[in-house]
PDB file of C-alpha atoms in Angstrom:
ATOM      1  CA  MET B   1       3.817 172.239 157.033  1.00 63.00           C
ATOM      2  CA  THR B   2       2.356 174.716 155.370  1.00 69.00           C
ATOM      3  CA  ILE B   3       0.640 177.890 158.010  1.00 73.00           C
ATOM      4  CA  PHE B   4      -2.256 178.260 156.538  1.00 69.00           C
ATOM      5  CA  PHE B   5      -3.142 181.114 159.789  1.00 76.00           C
ATOM      6  CA  SER B   6      -1.783 182.968 161.971  1.00 84.00           C
ATOM      7  CA  ASP B   7      -2.304 185.869 163.939  1.00 83.00           C
ATOM      8  CA  GLY B   8      -1.426 187.395 166.841  1.00 82.00           C
ATOM      9  CA  PHE B   9      -4.292 189.933 167.034  1.00 85.00           C
ATOM     10  CA  GLU B  10      -1.923 192.760 165.951  1.00 80.00           C
ATOM     11  CA  ASP B  11      -4.474 194.141 163.578  1.00 80.00           C
ATOM     12  CA  ASP B  12      -7.308 193.641 166.145  1.00 84.00           C
ATOM     13  CA  PHE B  13     -10.057 190.791 164.693  1.00 88.00           C
ATOM     14  CA  THR B  14      -9.924 191.673 161.362  1.00 88.00           C
ATOM     15  CA  PRO B  15      -8.316 188.278 160.234  1.00 87.00           C
ATOM     16  CA  TRP B  16     -10.893 186.527 162.366  1.00 87.00           C
ATOM     17  CA  THR B  17     -14.052 185.193 160.864  1.00 85.00           C
ATOM     18  CA  SER B  18     -16.473 186.213 163.646  1.00 86.00           C
ATOM     19  CA  THR B  19     -16.637 186.884 167.214  1.00 88.00           C
ATOM     20  CA  VAL B  20     -18.900 185.674 169.979  1.00 87.00           C
ATOM     21  CA  GLY B  21     -19.777 187.773 173.131  1.00 90.00           C
ATOM     22  CA  THR B  22     -17.092 190.837 173.629  1.00 90.00           C
ATOM     23  CA  PRO B  23     -13.705 189.120 173.550  1.00 91.00           C
ATOM     24  CA  SER B  24     -11.520 192.188 173.340  1.00 91.00           C
ATOM     25  CA  ILE B  25      -7.708 193.378 172.612  1.00 91.00           C
ATOM     26  CA  VAL B  26      -5.102 194.211 175.212  1.00 92.00           C
ATOM     27  CA  THR B  27      -1.638 195.557 174.929  1.00 93.00           C
ATOM     28  CA  SER B  28      -0.912 193.569 178.644  1.00 94.00           C
ATOM     29  CA  PRO B  29      -0.607 190.686 179.559  1.00 94.00           C
ATOM     30  CA  VAL B  30       0.620 189.556 176.164  1.00 93.00           C
ATOM     31  CA  HIS B  31       2.877 186.379 175.422  1.00 93.00           C
ATOM     32  CA  HIS B  32       4.571 187.650 171.905  1.00 89.00           C
ATOM     33  CA  GLY B  33       3.908 190.922 170.240  1.00 88.00           C
ATOM     34  CA  ALA B  34       2.304 193.705 171.085  1.00 90.00           C
ATOM     35  CA  LYS B  35      -1.140 192.379 171.234  1.00 91.00           C
ATOM     36  CA  ALA B  36      -3.621 189.349 172.706  1.00 90.00           C
ATOM     37  CA  CYS B  37      -6.690 188.341 172.578  1.00 90.00           C
ATOM     38  CA  ALA B  38      -8.749 188.737 176.338  1.00 91.00           C
ATOM     39  CA  CYS B  39     -11.793 186.705 176.849  1.00 88.00           C
ATOM     40  CA  ASP B  40     -13.151 187.078 180.608  1.00 81.00           C
ATOM     41  CA  ALA B  41     -16.645 185.588 180.147  1.00 69.00           C
ATOM     42  CA  ASN B  42     -17.297 181.762 179.523  1.00 71.00           C
ATOM     43  CA  ASN B  43     -18.449 181.232 175.158  1.00 74.00           C
ATOM     44  CA  GLU B  44     -16.771 184.513 174.673  1.00 85.00           C
ATOM     45  CA  TYR B  45     -14.112 183.760 171.822  1.00 86.00           C
ATOM     46  CA  ALA B  46     -13.026 184.872 168.208  1.00 86.00           C
ATOM     47  CA  THR B  47     -13.948 181.819 164.953  1.00 83.00           C
ATOM     48  CA  LYS B  48     -12.055 181.029 162.255  1.00 81.00           C
ATOM     49  CA  THR B  49     -13.577 179.764 159.265  1.00 78.00           C
ATOM     50  CA  LEU B  50     -10.886 177.436 156.823  1.00 75.00           C
ATOM     51  CA  ALA B  51     -11.600 174.882 154.340  1.00 72.00           C
ATOM     52  CA  ASP B  52     -13.482 172.092 154.866  1.00 68.00           C
ATOM     53  CA  ASP B  53     -10.751 169.556 153.168  1.00 75.00           C
ATOM     54  CA  TYR B  54      -8.276 169.251 155.980  1.00 77.00           C
ATOM     55  CA  THR B  55      -7.661 165.639 157.011  1.00 81.00           C
ATOM     56  CA  THR B  56      -4.956 166.947 159.651  1.00 84.00           C
ATOM     57  CA  LEU B  57      -5.010 170.213 161.339  1.00 85.00           C
ATOM     58  CA  TYR B  58      -1.580 171.471 164.026  1.00 90.00           C
ATOM     59  CA  VAL B  59      -3.446 174.279 165.792  1.00 90.00           C
ATOM     60  CA  ARG B  60      -1.145 176.140 168.415  1.00 92.00           C
ATOM     61  CA  PHE B  61      -2.432 178.606 171.442  1.00 91.00           C
ATOM     62  CA  TYR B  62      -0.407 180.036 174.196  1.00 94.00           C
ATOM     63  CA  VAL B  63      -3.268 180.552 176.924  1.00 94.00           C
ATOM     64  CA  ARG B  64      -3.288 182.206 180.106  1.00 94.00           C
ATOM     65  CA  ILE B  65      -6.071 182.135 182.982  1.00 93.00           C
ATOM     66  CA  SER B  66      -6.138 184.467 185.616  1.00 91.00           C
ATOM     67  CA  GLN B  67      -8.243 182.105 187.540  1.00 91.00           C
ATOM     68  CA  GLU B  68      -8.488 178.546 188.350  1.00 91.00           C
ATOM     69  CA  PRO B  69     -12.203 176.842 187.467  1.00 93.00           C
ATOM     70  CA  ASN B  70     -13.961 175.635 190.664  1.00 94.00           C
ATOM     71  CA  ALA B  71     -13.988 172.242 191.623  1.00 96.00           C
ATOM     72  CA  GLY B  72     -16.069 170.074 189.096  1.00 96.00           C
ATOM     73  CA  SER B  73     -15.492 172.864 186.204  1.00 95.00           C
ATOM     74  CA  GLN B  74     -13.299 173.672 183.699  1.00 93.00           C
ATOM     75  CA  VAL B  75     -11.730 176.542 181.634  1.00 91.00           C
ATOM     76  CA  PRO B  76     -12.029 175.817 177.873  1.00 89.00           C
ATOM     77  CA  ILE B  77      -8.716 176.538 176.052  1.00 89.00           C
ATOM     78  CA  PHE B  78     -10.043 176.039 171.993  1.00 87.00           C
ATOM     79  CA  GLN B  79     -12.421 173.743 169.634  1.00 83.00           C
ATOM     80  CA  LEU B  80     -12.579 173.109 166.288  1.00 82.00           C
ATOM     81  CA  LEU B  81     -15.733 172.607 164.627  1.00 76.00           C
ATOM     82  CA  GLY B  82     -15.754 171.355 160.816  1.00 71.00           C
ATOM     83  CA  ASP B  83     -19.241 171.829 159.114  1.00 68.00           C
ATOM     84  CA  ALA B  84     -20.419 173.452 162.283  1.00 67.00           C
ATOM     85  CA  ILE B  85     -20.205 170.443 164.363  1.00 73.00           C
ATOM     86  CA  PRO B  86     -16.953 169.985 167.175  1.00 78.00           C
ATOM     87  CA  ILE B  87     -14.217 167.539 165.948  1.00 82.00           C
ATOM     88  CA  ALA B  88     -12.520 168.710 169.598  1.00 88.00           C
ATOM     89  CA  ARG B  89     -12.546 170.293 172.061  1.00 90.00           C
ATOM     90  CA  LEU B  90      -9.390 171.629 175.271  1.00 93.00           C
ATOM     91  CA  PHE B  91     -10.111 172.545 178.932  1.00 94.00           C
ATOM     92  CA  PHE B  92      -7.967 173.327 181.749  1.00 95.00           C
ATOM     93  CA  TYR B  93     -10.166 170.990 184.468  1.00 96.00           C
ATOM     94  CA  LYS B  94     -10.276 170.376 188.074  1.00 97.00           C
ATOM     95  CA  THR B  95     -12.154 167.301 188.842  1.00 97.00           C
ATOM     96  CA  ALA B  96     -14.128 167.826 192.094  1.00 96.00           C
ATOM     97  CA  GLY B  97     -11.180 166.185 194.253  1.00 96.00           C
ATOM     98  CA  SER B  98      -9.257 169.220 193.124  1.00 96.00           C
ATOM     99  CA  VAL B  99      -6.877 167.332 190.968  1.00 98.00           C
ATOM    100  CA  LYS B 100      -6.032 170.057 187.778  1.00 98.00           C
ATOM    101  CA  GLN B 101      -5.803 168.449 184.541  1.00 98.00           C
ATOM    102  CA  VAL B 102      -5.903 168.882 180.812  1.00 97.00           C
ATOM    103  CA  TRP B 103      -9.234 167.502 179.435  1.00 97.00           C
ATOM    104  CA  LEU B 104      -9.621 166.504 175.749  1.00 96.00           C
ATOM    105  CA  ARG B 105     -12.917 165.727 173.938  1.00 94.00           C
ATOM    106  CA  TYR B 106     -13.129 164.614 170.649  1.00 89.00           C
ATOM    107  CA  MET B 107     -15.705 163.512 168.651  1.00 84.00           C
ATOM    108  CA  PHE B 108     -13.955 161.556 165.622  1.00 80.00           C
ATOM    109  CA  PRO B 109     -14.959 158.937 165.326  1.00 79.00           C
ATOM    110  CA  ALA B 110     -16.826 158.608 168.208  1.00 83.00           C
ATOM    111  CA  GLN B 111     -17.519 161.034 171.271  1.00 88.00           C
ATOM    112  CA  THR B 112     -14.225 160.139 173.156  1.00 92.00           C
ATOM    113  CA  ASP B 113     -12.990 162.286 176.734  1.00 96.00           C
ATOM    114  CA  ILE B 114      -9.492 162.204 177.964  1.00 97.00           C
ATOM    115  CA  TYR B 115      -7.493 163.240 180.891  1.00 98.00           C
ATOM    116  CA  ALA B 116      -4.305 164.322 181.410  1.00 98.00           C
ATOM    117  CA  ASN B 117      -3.521 165.106 185.162  1.00 98.00           C
ATOM    118  CA  PHE B 118      -1.263 168.887 184.586  1.00 97.00           C
ATOM    119  CA  VAL B 119      -0.849 171.565 187.512  1.00 97.00           C
ATOM    120  CA  TYR B 120      -1.192 174.181 185.483  1.00 97.00           C
ATOM    121  CA  ALA B 121      -0.978 177.947 187.779  1.00 97.00           C
ATOM    122  CA  ILE B 122      -3.029 181.338 186.997  1.00 95.00           C
ATOM    123  CA  ASP B 123      -1.012 183.790 185.480  1.00 96.00           C
ATOM    124  CA  THR B 124       1.333 181.853 183.651  1.00 97.00           C
ATOM    125  CA  TRP B 125       1.401 181.808 179.854  1.00 97.00           C
ATOM    126  CA  TYR B 126       1.160 177.763 178.475  1.00 97.00           C
ATOM    127  CA  CYS B 127       2.166 176.589 174.500  1.00 96.00           C
ATOM    128  CA  VAL B 128      -0.995 174.488 173.986  1.00 96.00           C
ATOM    129  CA  GLU B 129      -1.209 172.327 170.938  1.00 95.00           C
ATOM    130  CA  LEU B 130      -3.087 169.919 169.262  1.00 93.00           C
ATOM    131  CA  LYS B 131      -2.437 167.593 166.456  1.00 92.00           C
ATOM    132  CA  ALA B 132      -5.778 165.959 164.832  1.00 89.00           C
ATOM    133  CA  VAL B 133      -6.255 163.865 161.976  1.00 86.00           C
ATOM    134  CA  MET B 134      -9.702 163.228 161.387  1.00 76.00           C
ATOM    135  CA  GLY B 135      -8.847 160.608 158.025  1.00 63.00           C
ATOM    136  CA  SER B 136      -8.573 157.402 159.294  1.00 58.00           C
ATOM    137  CA  ALA B 137     -11.006 155.325 160.688  1.00 68.00           C
ATOM    138  CA  SER B 138      -9.794 155.892 164.524  1.00 69.00           C
ATOM    139  CA  GLY B 139      -8.357 159.348 164.018  1.00 78.00           C
ATOM    140  CA  GLU B 140      -5.446 160.377 165.816  1.00 89.00           C
ATOM    141  CA  TYR B 141      -5.146 163.306 168.453  1.00 93.00           C
ATOM    142  CA  ILE B 142      -1.695 164.257 170.050  1.00 96.00           C
ATOM    143  CA  VAL B 143      -2.263 167.376 172.702  1.00 97.00           C
ATOM    144  CA  TYR B 144       0.818 168.858 173.597  1.00 97.00           C
ATOM    145  CA  VAL B 145       1.737 170.851 176.177  1.00 97.00           C
ATOM    146  CA  ASN B 146       4.763 173.738 176.137  1.00 97.00           C
ATOM    147  CA  GLY B 147       6.254 171.090 173.539  1.00 96.00           C
ATOM    148  CA  GLU B 148       5.845 167.425 175.510  1.00 97.00           C
ATOM    149  CA  PRO B 149       3.099 165.541 174.623  1.00 97.00           C
ATOM    150  CA  LEU B 150       0.635 165.049 177.211  1.00 97.00           C
ATOM    151  CA  ILE B 151      -2.461 162.880 175.768  1.00 97.00           C
ATOM    152  CA  THR B 152      -1.563 160.758 172.702  1.00 96.00           C
ATOM    153  CA  GLU B 153      -4.849 158.909 171.525  1.00 91.00           C
ATOM    154  CA  THR B 154      -4.452 157.394 167.680  1.00 84.00           C
TER     155      THR B 154
END
């Protein structure tokens, strides 16, 4: 596997394509390295534009939330876009009945929502990964949390 982008926010947002809202670089809390990105508002994030000829992508983020979502709402973890169209989105979600879940919404070959129960906690780091294969008729999506597969859709 070739790593074509990796950033620990040690150089601020310089390696990123753009930011939306006012995400900030902080020195605490961090998962590793000296800095991390902090987003404290809905729709606040950094973007990175890659070549559009990939059919398989692996994405890894270390995520920590400081507040749980309200029942019936979610906290966005990350989103993959292709040609400015969402390919996949991942959220920490809390159902109306307060069940904690990871929610994957993917758009290829058709919009599909998959939920998996996962008891997340505030102020805890999680390694969240997504493998997305868009080059086949059905697509393939695998979500890992802390190295364990949580959602597998093939």
